[in-house]
Amino acid sequence: MGNYSKGKKNIAITGAGAAGLVAAFFALKAGHSVTVYEKNEIAGKKLRITGNGRCNFTNEDMSVSHYGHFRLSCECSENDADEAFRAICERDTDLNKIAAILKKNGKEEYIAFLNRCGIPCFQKNGYYYPLSERAGEMTDILVKILIRNGVKFRFRENIRSIERSADGKFLISGEKYDAVILACGGKAFPSTGSDGGGFKIAREFGHTVGYTYPVLVPLKADPAILKMISGVRIKAVAYGLIDGKTITSDRGEVQFTDTTISGIPVFQLSRHLTKAIEEKKDVRIRLDVLPDVEDETAEEFVLYRKKLLSGASFEELFEGIFPKKYYEMLLKQYHLNRNNPNQNEPDQNETDFIRFSKKFEFRITGHTGYENAQCTRGGVPLSEVKENLESAKIPDLYIIGEMLDVDGDCGGYNLQWAFSSGKTAGENV
Ligand SMILES: Cc1cc2nc3c(=O)[nH]c(=O)nc-3n(C[C@H](O)[C@H](O)[C@H](O)COP(=O)(O)OP(=O)(O)OC[C@H]3O[C@@H](n4cnc5c(N)ncnc54)[C@H](O)[C@@H]3O)c2cc1C
């Protein structure tokens, strides 16, 4: 990381998470003396479990729309996409601020930073990981370099409030600081340390933290149906519907337990659904498990299967296409839905079944809370910080990472934001 000259300013960082660690590097590089306060006994408890322990830290496609509160998707109808786009534009100022920060300190800078720390990276399907695919080892290396270069870590220090001394300095645990970087994270996965305590500190400095809710979170649906397909993983296009309108979609592997529906596409959808769930709106996830069969070609598809499997019963005709449990659940729901137990109807019945399987809807009854969420929606509004992430209310106070009202899709966008905001504050403090 090059040579460091010490002591320009005395800087405190609260939180040794993804954003705080990066801020420490760049504040140190700028020649400051840096102390990091962390309530846990180790740094980066959350960082260590990211990407299933492999740390997916950024993405090939760093379009700022991945941070928009609505996801534009070509799978939605044109009208839906128009509406989603209007929603993005309503938050234009925020997105512009995020875009400016990502432009300066984006994917390339993140990869270069890790390389300089001796951590090479690779990309798979657009997702970036450290070559070792070990988030814990990566975190240990970052902390080791910081300690070697003089950063002081104060572990097991839960900062509950920050005082100001008469000369305008910040007081933390009896120490005086010229500037403070708040990096306490949001409320997601509180077992890792981020439990919303940072929001309280921000409020004490006059910042507003409005309504927050969990995103990138498994969702709950009718257990009677989920029990039939528990353990199933199925590739599908998933659509998110609020009060009957499709607002978002994603494609990938959907997973089921006795009580939840999850997987990356559902996580992506959850960013746009959890608020509506909390508002008790009618929220549904529609799964198209045969996206390559068009409605119009359903009949052709059925005829093809019948020819292929001559003599097959209705129950056998589509075996081998769907996971067995999912097929059985669909058949059951189809018959119930049509109030028609006759399983030996003519061709139209089978074609209708294919259309039914492309539109099956799960009524969403809840989300599984911050305990199971990867991210928090809400936080300190971007309008309350300057371009360099210094508080617009309190000079020399900076706010970064998930403490800000920024959240992105699954796929490395949240760690990228932690890096981009941490570097911005660290360089400017
Ligand atoms: C299971 C899981 C998997 C994820 N996988 C990915 C992924 O693959 N890719 C991706 O981009 N994102 C992923 N994320 C999201 C990503 O980890 C977060 O967005 C990111 O870590 C936020 O960084 P942060 O530094 O703002 O907050 P955190 O990483 O939450 O760090 C905040 C730190 O501050 C400490 N702290 C809090 N309050 C105080 C206090 N009062 N005093 C002292 N210390 C305090 C906490 O203990 C914590 O160490 C995942 C999240 C989870 C939960």
Short mmCIF file of C-alpha atoms and ligand atoms in Angstrom, two decimals:
data_model
loop_
_atom_site.label_atom_id
_atom_site.label_comp_id
_atom_site.label_asym_id
_atom_site.label_seq_id
_atom_site.Cartn_x
_atom_site.Cartn_y
_atom_site.Cartn_z
CA MET A 1 0.00 0.00 0.00
CA GLY A 2 2.98 2.38 -0.27
CA ASN A 3 4.43 4.71 2.35
CA TYR A 4 2.37 6.51 4.90
CA SER A 5 3.12 9.75 6.67
CA LYS A 6 1.31 10.03 9.95
CA GLY A 7 -0.67 12.51 11.91
CA LYS A 8 -2.31 15.13 9.71
CA LYS A 9 -5.57 14.55 11.58
CA ASN A 10 -6.83 12.25 14.27
CA ILE A 11 -9.62 10.20 12.68
CA ALA A 12 -12.08 7.78 14.31
CA ILE A 13 -14.06 5.24 12.35
CA THR A 14 -16.99 3.53 14.08
CA GLY A 15 -17.45 0.06 12.62
CA ALA A 16 -14.86 -2.34 11.19
CA GLY A 17 -17.18 -3.63 8.48
CA ALA A 18 -16.79 -3.61 4.69
CA ALA A 19 -17.03 0.20 4.44
CA GLY A 20 -15.12 1.11 7.62
CA LEU A 21 -12.09 -1.00 6.69
CA VAL A 22 -11.83 0.63 3.26
CA ALA A 23 -12.23 4.11 4.77
CA ALA A 24 -9.37 3.26 7.17
CA PHE A 25 -7.04 2.41 4.25
CA PHE A 26 -7.67 5.66 2.44
CA ALA A 27 -7.66 7.90 5.53
CA LEU A 28 -4.32 6.31 6.42
CA LYS A 29 -3.04 6.82 2.89
CA ALA A 30 -3.98 10.50 3.16
CA GLY A 31 -1.59 10.69 6.11
CA HIS A 32 -4.03 10.66 9.01
CA SER A 33 -3.82 8.82 12.28
CA VAL A 34 -6.70 6.32 12.30
CA THR A 35 -8.54 4.48 15.10
CA VAL A 36 -11.31 1.99 14.31
CA TYR A 37 -13.94 1.18 16.94
CA GLU A 38 -15.70 -2.16 16.56
CA LYS A 39 -18.25 -3.66 18.97
CA ASN A 40 -17.33 -7.25 18.01
CA GLU A 41 -14.13 -9.03 18.99
CA ILE A 42 -13.08 -9.25 15.32
CA ALA A 43 -13.45 -7.11 12.21
CA GLY A 44 -15.88 -7.71 9.36
CA LYS A 45 -18.17 -10.35 10.82
CA LYS A 46 -20.63 -9.71 7.98
CA LEU A 47 -17.99 -9.32 5.28
CA ARG A 48 -16.73 -12.80 6.19
CA ILE A 49 -20.07 -14.44 5.31
CA THR A 50 -20.79 -12.53 2.11
CA GLY A 51 -21.43 -14.48 -1.07
CA ASN A 52 -21.79 -17.70 0.95
CA GLY A 53 -18.32 -17.11 2.36
CA ARG A 54 -16.85 -16.45 -1.11
CA CYS A 55 -17.34 -12.64 -1.15
CA ASN A 56 -18.98 -11.47 -4.35
CA PHE A 57 -17.63 -7.92 -4.14
CA THR A 58 -18.63 -6.29 -7.43
CA ASN A 59 -20.22 -6.93 -10.79
CA GLU A 60 -19.29 -6.60 -14.44
CA ASP A 61 -22.49 -4.60 -15.03
CA MET A 62 -22.17 -1.60 -12.73
CA SER A 63 -25.13 0.31 -14.16
CA VAL A 64 -26.56 2.63 -11.51
CA SER A 65 -30.04 1.25 -12.20
CA HIS A 66 -29.04 -1.65 -9.92
CA TYR A 67 -29.38 0.80 -7.04
CA GLY A 68 -32.76 2.13 -8.25
CA HIS A 69 -35.78 1.35 -6.19
CA PHE A 70 -37.39 -0.26 -9.20
CA ARG A 71 -35.68 -2.68 -11.50
CA LEU A 72 -36.28 -2.15 -15.19
CA SER A 73 -36.79 -5.42 -16.90
CA CYS A 74 -37.47 -6.40 -20.47
CA GLU A 75 -39.60 -9.18 -19.02
CA CYS A 76 -42.16 -6.59 -17.84
CA SER A 77 -44.73 -5.20 -20.24
CA GLU A 78 -43.94 -1.80 -21.76
CA ASN A 79 -46.37 -0.01 -19.46
CA ASP A 80 -44.87 -1.61 -16.37
CA ALA A 81 -41.38 -0.63 -17.51
CA ASP A 82 -42.54 2.96 -18.09
CA GLU A 83 -43.94 3.12 -14.59
CA ALA A 84 -40.79 1.62 -13.11
CA PHE A 85 -38.72 4.14 -15.02
CA ARG A 86 -40.79 7.02 -13.66
CA ALA A 87 -40.18 5.69 -10.15
CA ILE A 88 -36.44 5.69 -10.82
CA CYS A 89 -36.60 9.26 -12.09
CA GLU A 90 -38.36 10.38 -8.93
CA ARG A 91 -35.23 9.42 -7.08
CA ASP A 92 -33.02 10.90 -9.75
CA THR A 93 -31.00 13.16 -7.45
CA ASP A 94 -30.02 10.25 -5.25
CA LEU A 95 -29.12 8.07 -8.21
CA ASN A 96 -27.05 10.88 -9.70
CA LYS A 97 -25.10 11.17 -6.45
CA ILE A 98 -24.55 7.41 -6.33
CA ALA A 99 -23.53 7.39 -10.01
CA ALA A 100 -20.97 10.18 -9.44
CA ILE A 101 -19.39 8.28 -6.54
CA LEU A 102 -19.35 4.98 -8.46
CA LYS A 103 -17.82 6.70 -11.49
CA LYS A 104 -14.89 7.94 -9.46
CA ASN A 105 -14.47 4.93 -7.20
CA GLY A 106 -16.04 2.01 -8.99
CA LYS A 107 -15.36 -1.56 -9.97
CA GLU A 108 -11.88 -0.95 -11.46
CA GLU A 109 -10.75 0.92 -8.35
CA TYR A 110 -12.08 -1.89 -6.11
CA ILE A 111 -10.23 -4.56 -8.10
CA ALA A 112 -7.06 -2.43 -8.15
CA PHE A 113 -7.32 -1.85 -4.39
CA LEU A 114 -7.60 -5.58 -3.66
CA ASN A 115 -4.74 -6.32 -6.05
CA ARG A 116 -2.54 -3.80 -4.22
CA CYS A 117 -3.39 -5.64 -0.99
CA GLY A 118 -2.12 -8.85 -2.61
CA ILE A 119 -5.64 -10.18 -3.23
CA PRO A 120 -6.11 -11.13 -6.91
CA CYS A 121 -9.67 -11.53 -8.18
CA PHE A 122 -11.62 -13.38 -10.84
CA GLN A 123 -14.96 -13.03 -12.54
CA LYS A 124 -17.61 -15.67 -13.17
CA ASN A 125 -20.90 -14.94 -14.94
CA GLY A 126 -20.34 -11.24 -14.28
CA TYR A 127 -19.80 -11.72 -10.50
CA TYR A 128 -16.35 -10.85 -9.06
CA TYR A 129 -14.69 -12.81 -6.23
CA PRO A 130 -11.25 -12.92 -4.63
CA LEU A 131 -9.21 -15.71 -6.25
CA SER A 132 -9.08 -17.61 -2.95
CA GLU A 133 -12.91 -17.44 -2.69
CA ARG A 134 -12.39 -17.00 1.05
CA ALA A 135 -14.11 -13.91 2.43
CA GLY A 136 -12.73 -14.58 5.94
CA GLU A 137 -9.12 -14.85 4.78
CA MET A 138 -9.55 -11.72 2.66
CA THR A 139 -10.83 -9.82 5.73
CA ASP A 140 -7.89 -11.04 7.83
CA ILE A 141 -5.42 -9.82 5.20
CA LEU A 142 -7.00 -6.35 5.07
CA VAL A 143 -6.92 -6.02 8.86
CA LYS A 144 -3.31 -7.25 9.02
CA ILE A 145 -2.16 -4.63 6.50
CA LEU A 146 -4.01 -1.88 8.38
CA ILE A 147 -2.45 -2.89 11.72
CA ARG A 148 1.00 -3.16 10.10
CA ASN A 149 0.62 0.41 8.86
CA GLY A 150 -0.39 1.83 12.22
CA VAL A 151 -4.20 1.74 12.34
CA LYS A 152 -5.40 1.17 15.89
CA PHE A 153 -8.30 -1.24 16.37
CA ARG A 154 -10.46 -0.97 19.48
CA PHE A 155 -12.46 -4.18 19.52
CA ARG A 156 -15.39 -4.87 21.90
CA GLU A 157 -16.19 -1.14 21.97
CA ASN A 158 -19.87 -0.55 21.33
CA ILE A 159 -20.13 3.18 20.62
CA ARG A 160 -23.49 4.36 21.92
CA SER A 161 -23.05 8.10 21.46
CA ILE A 162 -20.39 10.60 20.42
CA GLU A 163 -19.88 13.78 22.43
CA ARG A 164 -18.48 17.12 21.24
CA SER A 165 -15.81 18.94 23.28
CA ALA A 166 -15.84 22.71 23.77
CA ASP A 167 -13.33 23.14 20.93
CA GLY A 168 -15.63 21.30 18.50
CA LYS A 169 -13.71 18.02 18.49
CA PHE A 170 -15.42 14.63 18.74
CA LEU A 171 -15.09 12.60 21.94
CA ILE A 172 -15.19 8.80 21.78
CA SER A 173 -14.32 6.65 24.80
CA GLY A 174 -12.37 9.55 26.30
CA GLU A 175 -10.29 10.15 23.11
CA LYS A 176 -10.44 13.37 21.06
CA TYR A 177 -10.83 13.23 17.26
CA ASP A 178 -10.76 15.88 14.52
CA ALA A 179 -13.14 13.89 12.35
CA VAL A 180 -15.37 10.83 12.58
CA ILE A 181 -16.51 8.39 9.90
CA LEU A 182 -19.74 6.61 10.85
CA ALA A 183 -19.63 3.10 9.35
CA CYS A 184 -21.96 1.10 11.62
CA GLY A 185 -23.98 -0.54 8.82
CA GLY A 186 -27.76 -0.88 8.78
CA LYS A 187 -30.01 -3.38 10.59
CA ALA A 188 -29.65 -6.45 8.42
CA PHE A 189 -28.28 -9.67 9.93
CA PRO A 190 -27.91 -8.11 13.42
CA SER A 191 -26.01 -11.16 14.69
CA THR A 192 -23.01 -9.72 12.80
CA GLY A 193 -23.11 -6.48 14.81
CA SER A 194 -25.09 -4.09 12.62
CA ASP A 195 -28.28 -3.59 14.58
CA GLY A 196 -29.28 -0.01 13.82
CA GLY A 197 -27.15 1.47 16.64
CA GLY A 198 -25.45 3.73 14.08
CA PHE A 199 -28.80 5.26 13.11
CA LYS A 200 -29.26 6.38 16.71
CA ILE A 201 -25.89 8.15 16.65
CA ALA A 202 -26.76 9.81 13.31
CA ARG A 203 -30.08 11.01 14.74
CA GLU A 204 -28.29 12.52 17.73
CA PHE A 205 -26.29 14.60 15.24
CA GLY A 206 -29.56 15.89 13.76
CA HIS A 207 -29.84 13.48 10.82
CA THR A 208 -33.15 11.97 9.86
CA VAL A 209 -33.45 8.23 9.51
CA GLY A 210 -36.95 7.45 8.33
CA TYR A 211 -38.76 4.20 7.82
CA THR A 212 -36.37 1.30 7.22
CA TYR A 213 -37.14 -2.25 6.17
CA PRO A 214 -35.24 -5.41 5.20
CA VAL A 215 -34.47 -6.22 1.56
CA LEU A 216 -32.70 -9.11 -0.19
CA VAL A 217 -34.65 -11.38 2.11
CA PRO A 218 -36.49 -14.72 1.85
CA LEU A 219 -40.27 -14.30 1.63
CA LYS A 220 -43.08 -16.26 3.28
CA ALA A 221 -45.93 -17.88 1.35
CA ASP A 222 -48.79 -20.31 1.97
CA PRO A 223 -47.21 -23.19 3.98
CA ALA A 224 -49.80 -25.67 2.63
CA ILE A 225 -48.30 -25.21 -0.83
CA LEU A 226 -44.69 -24.78 0.28
CA LYS A 227 -44.75 -28.04 2.26
CA MET A 228 -45.40 -29.89 -1.02
CA ILE A 229 -42.28 -28.42 -2.65
CA SER A 230 -39.93 -27.97 0.31
CA GLY A 231 -36.32 -28.54 -0.77
CA VAL A 232 -37.05 -27.97 -4.48
CA ARG A 233 -34.79 -25.72 -6.55
CA ILE A 234 -36.17 -24.73 -9.93
CA LYS A 235 -35.03 -22.40 -12.71
CA ALA A 236 -37.70 -19.84 -13.52
CA VAL A 237 -38.54 -16.31 -14.47
CA ALA A 238 -39.97 -14.77 -11.31
CA TYR A 239 -42.34 -11.80 -11.51
CA GLY A 240 -43.16 -9.53 -8.56
CA LEU A 241 -46.76 -8.31 -8.45
CA ILE A 242 -48.28 -5.68 -6.20
CA ASP A 243 -52.07 -5.38 -6.25
CA GLY A 244 -52.22 -7.27 -9.52
CA LYS A 245 -49.57 -5.24 -11.35
CA THR A 246 -46.24 -6.69 -12.44
CA ILE A 247 -43.55 -4.32 -11.24
CA THR A 248 -40.35 -6.32 -11.50
CA SER A 249 -38.89 -9.61 -12.69
CA ASP A 250 -35.74 -11.66 -12.56
CA ARG A 251 -34.51 -14.99 -13.87
CA GLY A 252 -32.59 -17.68 -12.00
CA GLU A 253 -32.91 -20.48 -9.48
CA VAL A 254 -35.78 -20.27 -7.00
CA GLN A 255 -35.61 -22.28 -3.77
CA PHE A 256 -38.32 -23.45 -1.38
CA THR A 257 -38.44 -24.44 2.27
CA ASP A 258 -41.50 -25.42 4.36
CA THR A 259 -42.24 -21.75 4.92
CA THR A 260 -40.17 -19.63 2.56
CA ILE A 261 -39.43 -18.91 -1.06
CA SER A 262 -35.95 -17.59 -1.80
CA GLY A 263 -33.00 -17.77 -4.21
CA ILE A 264 -31.35 -14.90 -6.06
CA PRO A 265 -34.36 -13.95 -8.24
CA VAL A 266 -36.61 -13.78 -5.17
CA PHE A 267 -34.01 -11.71 -3.29
CA GLN A 268 -33.91 -9.28 -6.22
CA LEU A 269 -37.71 -9.07 -6.24
CA SER A 270 -37.80 -8.60 -2.48
CA ARG A 271 -36.09 -5.19 -2.89
CA HIS A 272 -39.29 -4.01 -4.54
CA LEU A 273 -41.84 -5.98 -2.53
CA THR A 274 -41.05 -5.86 1.20
CA LYS A 275 -42.50 -2.38 1.72
CA ALA A 276 -45.75 -3.41 0.05
CA ILE A 277 -45.76 -6.55 2.23
CA GLU A 278 -45.44 -4.40 5.36
CA GLU A 279 -48.24 -2.18 4.02
CA LYS A 280 -50.39 -5.34 3.76
CA LYS A 281 -50.86 -4.98 0.03
CA ASP A 282 -51.65 -7.97 -2.16
CA VAL A 283 -48.14 -9.17 -3.03
CA ARG A 284 -47.54 -12.16 -5.24
CA ILE A 285 -44.69 -13.89 -6.95
CA ARG A 286 -45.56 -15.45 -10.28
CA LEU A 287 -43.22 -18.15 -11.52
CA ASP A 288 -42.83 -19.07 -15.15
CA VAL A 289 -41.06 -22.41 -14.95
CA LEU A 290 -41.22 -22.92 -18.72
CA PRO A 291 -40.00 -19.56 -20.01
CA ASP A 292 -38.83 -21.02 -23.30
CA VAL A 293 -42.33 -22.22 -24.18
CA GLU A 294 -44.50 -19.32 -25.37
CA ASP A 295 -48.22 -19.23 -24.58
CA GLU A 296 -48.84 -19.42 -28.33
CA THR A 297 -46.64 -22.47 -28.79
CA ALA A 298 -48.01 -24.36 -25.76
CA GLU A 299 -50.22 -26.53 -27.93
CA GLU A 300 -47.35 -27.41 -30.25
CA PHE A 301 -45.27 -28.29 -27.19
CA VAL A 302 -47.99 -30.60 -25.84
CA LEU A 303 -48.33 -32.36 -29.19
CA TYR A 304 -44.56 -32.83 -29.32
CA ARG A 305 -44.55 -34.42 -25.84
CA LYS A 306 -47.49 -36.67 -26.73
CA LYS A 307 -45.76 -37.91 -29.82
CA LEU A 308 -42.55 -38.42 -27.88
CA LEU A 309 -44.22 -40.27 -25.00
CA SER A 310 -47.10 -42.00 -26.75
CA GLY A 311 -49.53 -43.52 -24.29
CA ALA A 312 -48.35 -41.31 -21.42
CA SER A 313 -51.07 -40.22 -18.99
CA PHE A 314 -51.63 -36.58 -18.07
CA GLU A 315 -49.58 -37.21 -14.91
CA GLU A 316 -46.69 -38.61 -16.94
CA LEU A 317 -46.65 -36.25 -19.88
CA PHE A 318 -44.42 -33.58 -18.36
CA GLU A 319 -42.35 -35.73 -16.03
CA GLY A 320 -38.69 -35.04 -16.61
CA ILE A 321 -39.30 -31.35 -17.29
CA PHE A 322 -40.15 -30.20 -13.78
CA PRO A 323 -38.74 -31.45 -10.46
CA LYS A 324 -41.19 -34.20 -9.42
CA LYS A 325 -42.43 -32.46 -6.27
CA TYR A 326 -43.06 -29.22 -8.15
CA TYR A 327 -44.91 -31.08 -10.93
CA GLU A 328 -47.12 -32.87 -8.41
CA MET A 329 -47.91 -29.59 -6.65
CA LEU A 330 -48.78 -27.95 -9.98
CA LEU A 331 -51.03 -30.83 -11.02
CA LYS A 332 -52.85 -30.71 -7.69
CA GLN A 333 -53.33 -26.95 -7.81
CA TYR A 334 -54.40 -27.14 -11.45
CA HIS A 335 -57.17 -29.61 -10.73
CA LEU A 336 -58.27 -27.68 -7.65
CA ASN A 337 -58.16 -24.45 -9.58
CA ARG A 338 -60.35 -25.81 -12.32
CA ASN A 339 -62.52 -27.60 -9.81
CA ASN A 340 -62.20 -30.57 -12.12
CA PRO A 341 -60.81 -33.82 -10.80
CA ASN A 342 -61.06 -35.53 -14.18
CA GLN A 343 -57.49 -36.23 -15.11
CA ASN A 344 -58.18 -37.69 -18.54
CA GLU A 345 -59.52 -34.78 -20.51
CA PRO A 346 -58.59 -34.09 -24.12
CA ASP A 347 -55.71 -31.98 -25.47
CA GLN A 348 -57.02 -28.56 -24.41
CA ASN A 349 -56.62 -29.60 -20.77
CA GLU A 350 -52.92 -30.32 -21.22
CA THR A 351 -52.30 -27.11 -23.12
CA ASP A 352 -54.09 -25.19 -20.38
CA PHE A 353 -51.91 -26.93 -17.81
CA ILE A 354 -48.78 -25.71 -19.57
CA ARG A 355 -50.15 -22.15 -19.53
CA PHE A 356 -51.08 -22.61 -15.85
CA SER A 357 -47.54 -23.76 -15.01
CA LYS A 358 -46.17 -20.61 -16.66
CA LYS A 359 -48.31 -18.36 -14.47
CA PHE A 360 -48.43 -20.04 -11.09
CA GLU A 361 -48.69 -17.44 -8.34
CA PHE A 362 -47.53 -17.63 -4.73
CA ARG A 363 -49.39 -15.23 -2.45
CA ILE A 364 -46.73 -13.65 -0.25
CA THR A 365 -47.75 -13.53 3.40
CA GLY A 366 -44.67 -11.86 4.89
CA HIS A 367 -40.91 -11.48 4.85
CA THR A 368 -38.46 -13.18 7.18
CA GLY A 369 -37.14 -10.00 8.82
CA TYR A 370 -33.79 -8.33 9.36
CA GLU A 371 -32.48 -11.56 10.92
CA ASN A 372 -32.41 -13.14 7.47
CA ALA A 373 -31.90 -10.09 5.26
CA GLN A 374 -28.74 -9.15 3.39
CA CYS A 375 -29.47 -5.44 3.34
CA THR A 376 -31.45 -2.53 4.80
CA ARG A 377 -33.59 -0.18 2.72
CA GLY A 378 -33.55 3.32 4.20
CA GLY A 379 -31.02 5.11 6.37
CA VAL A 380 -29.52 8.59 6.35
CA PRO A 381 -30.84 10.26 3.16
CA LEU A 382 -28.25 11.19 0.54
CA SER A 383 -29.67 14.71 0.60
CA GLU A 384 -28.13 15.08 4.10
CA VAL A 385 -24.56 14.39 2.97
CA LYS A 386 -22.33 16.26 0.54
CA GLU A 387 -20.78 14.75 -2.60
CA ASN A 388 -17.78 13.68 -0.49
CA LEU A 389 -20.15 12.06 2.06
CA GLU A 390 -19.45 14.63 4.75
CA SER A 391 -22.55 15.41 6.76
CA ALA A 392 -24.32 18.52 5.49
CA LYS A 393 -25.24 19.22 9.13
CA ILE A 394 -22.03 18.52 11.07
CA PRO A 395 -18.63 19.44 9.59
CA ASP A 396 -15.99 16.66 9.81
CA LEU A 397 -18.62 13.95 10.33
CA TYR A 398 -18.83 11.45 7.46
CA ILE A 399 -21.42 8.73 6.88
CA ILE A 400 -20.76 5.68 4.66
CA GLY A 401 -21.90 2.20 3.65
CA GLU A 402 -25.28 0.83 4.57
CA MET A 403 -25.89 3.64 7.06
CA LEU A 404 -26.84 5.71 4.02
CA ASP A 405 -30.11 5.20 2.19
CA VAL A 406 -28.46 3.18 -0.56
CA ASP A 407 -29.05 -0.46 -1.36
CA GLY A 408 -28.36 -2.46 -4.47
CA ASP A 409 -29.29 -5.71 -6.14
CA CYS A 410 -27.72 -9.03 -5.24
CA GLY A 411 -24.54 -9.54 -7.24
CA GLY A 412 -21.83 -7.49 -5.51
CA TYR A 413 -23.60 -4.13 -5.59
CA ASN A 414 -23.71 -3.63 -1.83
CA LEU A 415 -20.06 -4.40 -1.18
CA GLN A 416 -19.22 -2.18 -4.15
CA TRP A 417 -21.14 0.63 -2.44
CA ALA A 418 -19.33 -0.08 0.84
CA PHE A 419 -16.01 0.27 -1.03
CA SER A 420 -17.00 3.32 -3.10
CA SER A 421 -18.40 5.23 -0.13
CA GLY A 422 -15.56 4.14 2.18
CA LYS A 423 -12.90 5.28 -0.29
CA THR A 424 -14.70 8.57 -0.95
CA ALA A 425 -14.88 9.44 2.76
CA GLY A 426 -11.38 8.13 3.55
CA GLU A 427 -9.83 10.25 0.80
CA ASN A 428 -11.75 13.38 1.69
CA VAL A 429 -11.77 13.31 5.46
C1 LIG B 1 -25.43 -13.13 4.63
C2 LIG B 1 -25.05 -11.91 3.81
C3 LIG B 1 -24.43 -12.09 2.59
C4 LIG B 1 -24.10 -10.97 1.80
N1 LIG B 1 -23.47 -11.18 0.62
C5 LIG B 1 -23.12 -10.11 -0.14
C6 LIG B 1 -22.40 -10.29 -1.35
O1 LIG B 1 -22.00 -11.41 -1.72
N2 LIG B 1 -22.13 -9.19 -2.09
C7 LIG B 1 -22.50 -7.94 -1.70
O2 LIG B 1 -22.23 -6.98 -2.41
N3 LIG B 1 -23.13 -7.74 -0.52
C8 LIG B 1 -23.43 -8.79 0.26
N4 LIG B 1 -24.07 -8.57 1.46
C9 LIG B 1 -24.35 -7.17 1.89
C10 LIG B 1 -23.06 -6.52 2.42
O3 LIG B 1 -22.39 -7.43 3.27
C11 LIG B 1 -23.37 -5.24 3.20
O4 LIG B 1 -24.13 -4.37 2.40
C12 LIG B 1 -22.08 -4.54 3.64
O5 LIG B 1 -21.34 -5.40 4.49
C13 LIG B 1 -22.36 -3.23 4.36
O6 LIG B 1 -21.12 -2.71 4.80
P1 LIG B 1 -21.05 -1.69 6.03
O7 LIG B 1 -19.61 -1.54 6.34
O8 LIG B 1 -21.86 -0.50 5.74
O9 LIG B 1 -21.78 -2.42 7.20
P2 LIG B 1 -21.33 -3.82 8.02
O10 LIG B 1 -20.56 -4.65 7.07
O11 LIG B 1 -22.60 -4.27 8.55
O12 LIG B 1 -20.33 -3.27 9.10
C14 LIG B 1 -20.75 -2.46 10.18
C15 LIG B 1 -19.82 -2.75 11.35
O13 LIG B 1 -20.05 -1.79 12.37
C16 LIG B 1 -20.07 -2.44 13.63
N5 LIG B 1 -20.88 -1.61 14.53
C17 LIG B 1 -22.21 -1.37 14.41
N6 LIG B 1 -22.61 -0.50 15.37
C18 LIG B 1 -21.50 -0.22 16.10
C19 LIG B 1 -21.28 0.60 17.22
N7 LIG B 1 -22.27 1.31 17.77
N8 LIG B 1 -20.02 0.68 17.75
C20 LIG B 1 -19.00 -0.07 17.20
N9 LIG B 1 -19.17 -0.85 16.13
C21 LIG B 1 -20.40 -0.92 15.57
C22 LIG B 1 -20.67 -3.79 13.34
O14 LIG B 1 -20.34 -4.73 14.33
C23 LIG B 1 -20.06 -4.11 11.98
O15 LIG B 1 -18.84 -4.80 12.10
C24 LIG B 1 -24.41 -9.66 2.27
C25 LIG B 1 -25.01 -9.49 3.50
C26 LIG B 1 -25.34 -10.61 4.28
C27 LIG B 1 -25.98 -10.40 5.63
#
